[in-house]
Amino acid sequence: MSLINVDDARAIARRRLPRIFFDYVDGGAFAEDTLRANREDFGRWTLVQRVLNDISVRDLSTEFLGTRHPLPFMLGPVGFLGLYAARGEIAAARAAHAAGIPLCLSTFSIASLTELRAATQGPLHFQLYVMSDRAIGEELIAQARAAGVDTLYLTVDTAITSVRERDLRNGFRSLTRITPGLALRLATRPGWCVEMLRAGMPEVGAVKHRPEFGRGALEQASNLSRRIDTRLSWKDVDWLRARWDGKLVLKGVLAPEDAMTARATGVDAIVVSNHGGRQLDGASSTIAALPAIADALGGDLDILFDGGVRRGADIVKALALGASGVLLGRAYVFGLGAAGEAGVARMIAHLREEVDITLALMGLTSIDALKRLGRAALNPR
Ligand SMILES: Cc1cc2nc3c(=O)[nH]c(=O)nc-3n(C[C@H](O)[C@H](O)[C@H](O)COP(=O)(O)O)c2cc1C
């Protein structure tokens, strides 16, 4: 089967991964309305086609988070990459770094920051969940500093974990260890099983040295989830700011009012995100929320964007509507689940080509020119 685009990668990952993990990646909260809207609402905009501009020399580099990046997108934080492919975090980071783009490591990762840094030298970001026990956060911040992380993301749209009905049906949420029933279900994907057995028992890198979190990734993740601080509030952003002197990003902002408060707290950027439709079902799609947030901020704060990005045209639309950079989520994770590092590299190359062709056929020669043109590059459908 061909691996030309993200849909192909999703189809291959679906056959390769045990259903319990494929559904965990693919699914969203409750009725999955927001998950669907994230994709469908890109269709509310069309691209303006312009002709007979010399497009022979093109430049996809652009600036976000105060740095020039070779591409307008990067790999965002997704939990448990090491369960979709052996050493999945390292595989994804290597593919990102080969393309010169950052990977943001999730708190819920099999590889620790230290392991990741030892394996690859490119730009590394870290996503933090703040636990009630602040000592854990302080320890992770220190690890991030030691690993040369320059950007920390505080995810703010997970005050509590929503219900993903596919996970309920598959018993994902209640899993803490491999039961005989689960072992049977995993055995339906022998290729994946062999790969995982070779890699050894997966554990959550951030807490595997802490016995109170138990043993094995499933038990450790469930203990971590229960300890996420539900009292988190704006004053905790100050707590973090005081401990982290690198760039700080708030991930999961969807309302203009929150975007303005974020700016007032002195963060370096926000990610307009609804966690890929996995949290507040019924919330607006991110592409529908983006213009009002960009208007409210008036260019004063860097805006990153994620949610439903599967095509180069999606990236172009987000940049035209005010994003300075885009985070990939499932788009690269499906590549990882389909073919490991090569699969992630394939998805990055595919999206790079699609953005490039899309720009050229819009009569544009650079991402910066697209950003300058802004909404004039699009028409409402
Ligand atoms: C399986 C899965 C796990 C995720 N884990 C995290 C996480 O640990 N931390 C986080 O901030 N966001 C997490 N996210 C959200 C992504 O960072 C991102 O917001 C979302 O995937 C974007 O939507 P898309 O996948 O449709 O592109 C996760 C998303 C998925 C699909």
XYZ file of C-alpha atoms and ligand atoms in Angstrom:
412
model
C 0.000 0.000 0.000
C 1.321 3.457 -0.869
C 2.348 6.003 1.743
C 1.709 9.183 -0.199
C -0.331 11.226 2.235
C -1.579 11.329 5.836
C -4.703 9.320 4.976
C -2.497 6.499 3.653
C -0.421 6.607 6.848
C -3.583 6.439 8.944
C -4.834 3.393 7.023
C -1.500 1.580 7.431
C -1.232 2.526 11.139
C -4.737 1.183 11.645
C -3.663 -2.245 10.363
C -0.307 -2.260 12.184
C -1.263 -0.995 15.648
C -3.377 -2.856 18.184
C -6.859 -1.368 18.006
C -6.686 -0.102 21.595
C -3.756 2.190 20.648
C -4.979 3.156 17.178
C -8.313 4.243 18.647
C -6.535 6.143 21.418
C -4.695 8.205 18.796
C -7.532 8.538 16.302
C -10.431 9.262 18.631
C -11.870 12.358 20.262
C -14.096 13.287 23.192
C -17.765 12.194 23.511
C -19.628 12.597 20.179
C -16.377 13.642 18.431
C -18.131 16.742 17.025
C -15.131 18.987 17.665
C -12.754 16.364 16.270
C -14.762 16.395 13.019
C -15.164 20.187 12.998
C -11.381 20.618 13.210
C -11.139 18.951 9.788
C -14.344 20.162 8.183
C -13.959 23.850 9.004
C -10.831 24.189 6.867
C -13.374 23.801 4.058
C -14.997 27.108 5.025
C -12.083 28.868 3.333
C -10.843 28.670 -0.229
C -7.402 29.665 -1.494
C -7.006 32.581 -3.899
C -5.358 31.364 -7.110
C -3.084 33.958 -8.722
C -1.154 33.466 -11.973
C 1.814 34.705 -13.970
C 3.969 35.677 -11.022
C 7.523 34.348 -11.345
C 7.544 31.564 -8.748
C 10.801 29.911 -9.817
C 12.561 30.582 -6.478
C 10.600 29.723 -3.340
C 11.331 29.891 0.390
C 9.383 27.934 3.013
C 11.368 29.229 5.982
C 9.675 31.488 8.497
C 9.904 32.837 12.001
C 8.041 31.618 15.059
C 9.016 31.566 18.733
C 11.697 34.130 17.944
C 13.642 31.733 15.685
C 13.813 31.246 11.932
C 12.706 27.705 11.050
C 13.171 25.993 7.675
C 9.484 25.019 7.559
C 6.335 26.658 8.933
C 5.418 23.547 10.931
C 6.910 21.386 13.699
C 5.993 18.219 15.608
C 3.723 18.948 18.572
C 3.475 17.067 21.885
C 1.705 13.723 21.668
C 1.741 11.231 24.525
C 3.139 7.685 24.328
C 4.946 7.895 20.976
C 7.012 4.948 22.219
C 3.906 2.748 22.164
C 3.187 3.305 18.456
C 6.717 2.355 17.371
C 9.747 1.110 19.288
C 11.635 4.110 20.669
C 8.960 6.230 19.007
C 9.953 9.539 20.603
C 13.501 9.127 19.337
C 12.284 8.068 15.883
C 10.029 11.139 15.607
C 12.714 13.486 16.926
C 15.270 12.166 14.443
C 12.879 12.651 11.549
C 12.092 16.193 12.760
C 15.746 17.054 13.220
C 16.699 15.687 9.803
C 14.239 18.262 8.430
C 15.591 20.956 10.779
C 12.346 21.376 12.734
C 11.655 21.047 16.501
C 9.865 18.246 18.276
C 7.976 19.024 21.475
C 8.192 16.078 23.876
C 5.074 15.328 25.943
C 5.247 14.735 29.714
C 3.569 11.397 28.910
C 6.496 9.932 27.014
C 8.369 6.679 27.125
C 11.724 8.307 26.375
C 12.929 10.809 28.949
C 14.343 14.195 27.947
C 17.811 12.935 28.827
C 17.500 9.866 26.577
C 16.125 11.972 23.753
C 18.915 14.514 24.011
C 21.532 11.754 23.961
C 19.984 10.337 20.760
C 19.584 13.490 18.674
C 20.909 17.013 18.674
C 18.247 19.185 17.022
C 15.780 21.673 18.550
C 13.857 20.147 21.434
C 10.806 21.599 23.180
C 9.042 20.178 26.228
C 5.361 20.078 27.187
C 4.650 20.137 30.900
C 1.618 18.972 32.828
C 1.687 20.473 36.313
C 1.020 17.936 39.069
C -0.347 18.732 42.529
C 3.070 17.753 43.849
C 5.070 20.697 42.552
C 8.365 18.911 43.224
C 7.700 16.760 40.136
C 7.275 19.877 37.979
C 10.455 21.395 39.388
C 12.350 18.189 38.614
C 11.049 18.121 35.020
C 11.925 21.783 34.545
C 15.471 21.060 35.724
C 15.679 18.103 33.308
C 14.441 20.299 30.471
C 17.086 22.902 31.226
C 19.816 20.247 31.370
C 18.658 18.751 28.040
C 19.000 22.139 26.339
C 15.250 22.638 25.842
C 14.622 26.265 24.894
C 10.814 26.277 24.879
C 8.419 24.976 27.505
C 4.697 24.482 26.781
C 2.193 24.524 29.607
C -0.897 22.662 28.425
C -3.968 24.375 29.853
C -6.936 22.612 28.240
C -6.748 19.455 30.363
C -7.956 20.682 33.778
C -9.654 17.287 33.870
C -9.386 14.523 31.310
C -12.456 14.270 29.107
C -14.131 11.019 28.144
C -13.086 9.417 24.875
C -15.743 6.834 24.256
C -13.580 4.656 22.028
C -11.147 4.346 24.949
C -13.993 3.434 27.295
C -15.185 0.763 24.892
C -11.668 -0.646 24.531
C -11.011 -0.485 28.270
C -8.041 1.855 27.688
C -8.728 4.152 30.620
C -8.880 1.367 33.191
C -5.707 -0.355 31.985
C -2.860 -0.443 34.431
C -1.130 -3.651 33.362
C -1.161 -6.259 30.619
C -3.936 -8.732 31.455
C -4.331 -12.061 29.596
C -7.284 -10.554 27.673
C -5.202 -7.582 26.575
C -2.293 -9.853 25.630
C -4.657 -11.748 23.305
C -5.818 -8.514 21.689
C -2.248 -7.285 21.256
C -1.296 -10.613 19.663
C -3.550 -9.779 16.693
C -0.774 -7.369 15.637
C 2.295 -9.648 15.656
C 4.610 -7.195 13.848
C 3.972 -4.555 16.493
C 4.344 -7.138 19.318
C 7.747 -8.327 18.106
C 8.978 -4.742 17.780
C 7.779 -3.875 21.291
C 9.170 -7.018 22.902
C 12.579 -6.173 21.451
C 12.368 -2.636 22.872
C 11.673 -3.913 26.413
C 8.933 -2.970 28.885
C 7.783 0.589 28.183
C 7.825 2.968 31.142
C 7.050 6.682 31.414
C 10.528 8.213 31.302
C 9.602 11.229 33.456
C 8.618 9.159 36.517
C 10.114 5.688 36.104
C 12.590 6.391 38.921
C 9.711 7.212 41.301
C 8.299 3.993 42.836
C 5.086 5.738 43.949
C 3.990 5.816 40.268
C 4.163 2.027 39.983
C 5.700 -0.006 37.181
C 5.094 -0.023 33.436
C 3.822 2.795 31.221
C 0.123 2.035 31.719
C 0.178 2.154 35.518
C 2.537 5.143 35.588
C 0.368 7.073 33.118
C -2.772 6.403 35.095
C -1.077 7.606 38.291
C 0.253 10.681 36.500
C -3.211 11.576 35.123
C -4.742 11.375 38.581
C -2.153 13.806 39.927
C -2.590 16.570 37.347
C -3.387 19.674 39.386
C -7.072 20.546 38.929
C -6.578 23.818 40.840
C -4.267 25.200 38.166
C -5.011 28.884 37.529
C -3.462 31.982 35.980
C -1.284 32.590 39.042
C 0.453 29.265 38.345
C 1.685 30.709 35.075
C 3.604 33.189 37.244
C 4.890 30.228 39.321
C 6.245 28.673 36.159
C 7.576 31.922 34.736
C 9.615 32.405 37.900
C 11.223 28.982 37.449
C 11.767 28.902 33.694
C 13.830 31.562 31.973
C 13.439 30.097 28.473
C 10.483 30.653 26.179
C 7.099 29.828 27.671
C 4.053 28.840 25.621
C 0.461 28.292 26.765
C -1.074 25.450 24.782
C -4.828 25.084 24.545
C -6.219 28.617 24.221
C -9.473 28.941 22.269
C -11.121 32.166 23.544
C -9.876 35.684 22.655
C -10.295 36.727 26.310
C -7.891 34.013 27.444
C -5.462 34.944 24.674
C -5.393 38.520 26.012
C -4.868 37.332 29.594
C -2.053 35.095 28.358
C -0.396 38.109 26.759
C -0.688 40.042 30.023
C 1.042 37.236 31.947
C 4.100 37.665 29.754
C 4.176 34.297 27.962
C 6.028 34.177 24.647
C 3.290 32.482 22.630
C -0.001 30.628 22.762
C -1.097 27.553 20.870
C -4.641 27.911 19.586
C -5.706 24.345 20.293
C -8.598 22.225 21.497
C -6.308 19.246 22.080
C -7.273 17.755 18.740
C -10.958 17.462 19.733
C -10.038 15.241 22.678
C -11.195 17.521 25.499
C -14.211 19.902 25.260
C -16.492 18.277 22.732
C -18.774 20.954 21.290
C -15.997 23.557 21.380
C -15.273 25.483 18.225
C -12.825 24.104 15.704
C -9.439 25.742 15.982
C -9.486 27.166 12.440
C -12.844 28.858 13.218
C -11.469 30.264 16.504
C -8.208 31.563 15.053
C -9.298 34.829 13.317
C -10.945 36.335 16.426
C -7.882 35.482 18.528
C -5.548 37.014 15.948
C -7.725 40.165 15.908
C -7.749 40.370 19.720
C -3.968 40.089 19.920
C -3.337 42.458 17.023
C 0.069 40.952 16.237
C 1.455 41.487 19.758
C 1.907 37.810 20.627
C 3.133 34.826 18.647
C 0.263 32.491 17.770
C 0.886 28.827 17.104
C -1.906 26.633 15.808
C -2.926 22.977 15.786
C -5.983 20.812 15.185
C -6.974 18.721 12.186
C -3.957 19.596 10.058
C -3.602 16.838 7.439
C -2.855 18.793 4.251
C -0.482 21.508 3.095
C -3.484 23.706 2.312
C -4.553 23.475 5.978
C -1.177 24.869 7.023
C -1.419 27.660 4.436
C -4.905 28.611 5.681
C -3.785 28.747 9.323
C -0.821 30.969 8.432
C -3.040 33.270 6.353
C -5.442 33.601 9.302
C -2.763 34.753 11.723
C -0.717 31.764 12.923
C 3.028 32.208 12.904
C 3.683 28.454 12.985
C 1.745 25.191 12.987
C 2.048 22.093 15.188
C 1.409 18.686 13.683
C -0.323 16.083 15.843
C -1.908 12.961 14.395
C -0.453 13.812 10.963
C 2.992 12.669 12.073
C 1.812 10.106 14.624
C 0.045 8.138 11.877
C 3.345 8.174 9.968
C 5.099 6.854 13.078
C 2.503 4.112 13.572
C 2.731 3.163 9.896
C 6.504 3.062 9.386
C 8.456 4.424 12.363
C 11.071 7.112 11.699
C 10.757 6.689 7.915
C 7.002 7.185 8.189
C 7.404 10.452 10.109
C 10.033 11.626 7.617
C 7.618 10.763 4.786
C 4.815 12.844 6.341
C 7.123 15.828 6.861
C 8.371 15.591 3.260
C 4.827 15.207 1.957
C 3.523 18.249 3.843
C 6.563 20.281 2.825
C 5.878 19.505 -0.828
C 2.183 20.189 -0.503
C 2.779 23.576 1.155
C 5.333 24.427 -1.539
C 3.045 23.525 -4.456
C 0.070 25.251 -2.833
C 2.037 28.479 -2.354
C 3.377 28.408 -5.916
C -0.092 27.932 -7.397
C -1.326 30.838 -5.292
C 1.346 32.903 -7.044
C 3.427 33.245 -3.853
C 7.126 32.605 -3.403
C 7.508 32.528 0.388
C 5.758 31.849 3.667
C 6.629 35.383 4.700
C 4.811 36.735 1.633
C 1.801 34.598 2.576
C 1.841 35.986 6.108
C 2.038 39.557 4.781
C -0.932 38.914 2.498
C -2.867 37.391 5.409
C -6.600 36.941 4.959
C -6.447 38.370 1.431
C -4.958 34.978 0.472
C -8.315 33.336 1.267
C -11.976 33.682 0.464
C -14.824 32.508 2.665
C -16.620 29.682 0.885
C -2.813 10.467 21.029
C -2.660 11.903 21.408
C -1.979 12.226 22.578
C -1.785 13.560 22.924
N -1.056 13.852 24.041
C -0.822 15.147 24.349
C 0.008 15.471 25.450
O 0.543 14.598 26.128
N 0.185 16.791 25.741
C -0.373 17.792 24.984
O -0.179 18.961 25.283
N -1.144 17.504 23.922
C -1.372 16.220 23.588
N -2.142 15.927 22.489
C -2.716 17.023 21.678
C -1.772 17.427 20.543
O -0.644 18.120 21.039
C -2.471 18.363 19.544
O -3.051 19.431 20.243
C -3.526 17.655 18.695
O -3.126 16.345 18.372
C -3.776 18.454 17.418
O -4.789 17.887 16.659
P -4.501 16.914 15.406
O -3.949 15.671 15.953
O -5.853 16.725 14.802
O -3.550 17.614 14.490
C -2.334 14.600 22.106
C -3.002 14.254 20.936
C -3.163 12.935 20.573
C -3.861 12.613 19.278
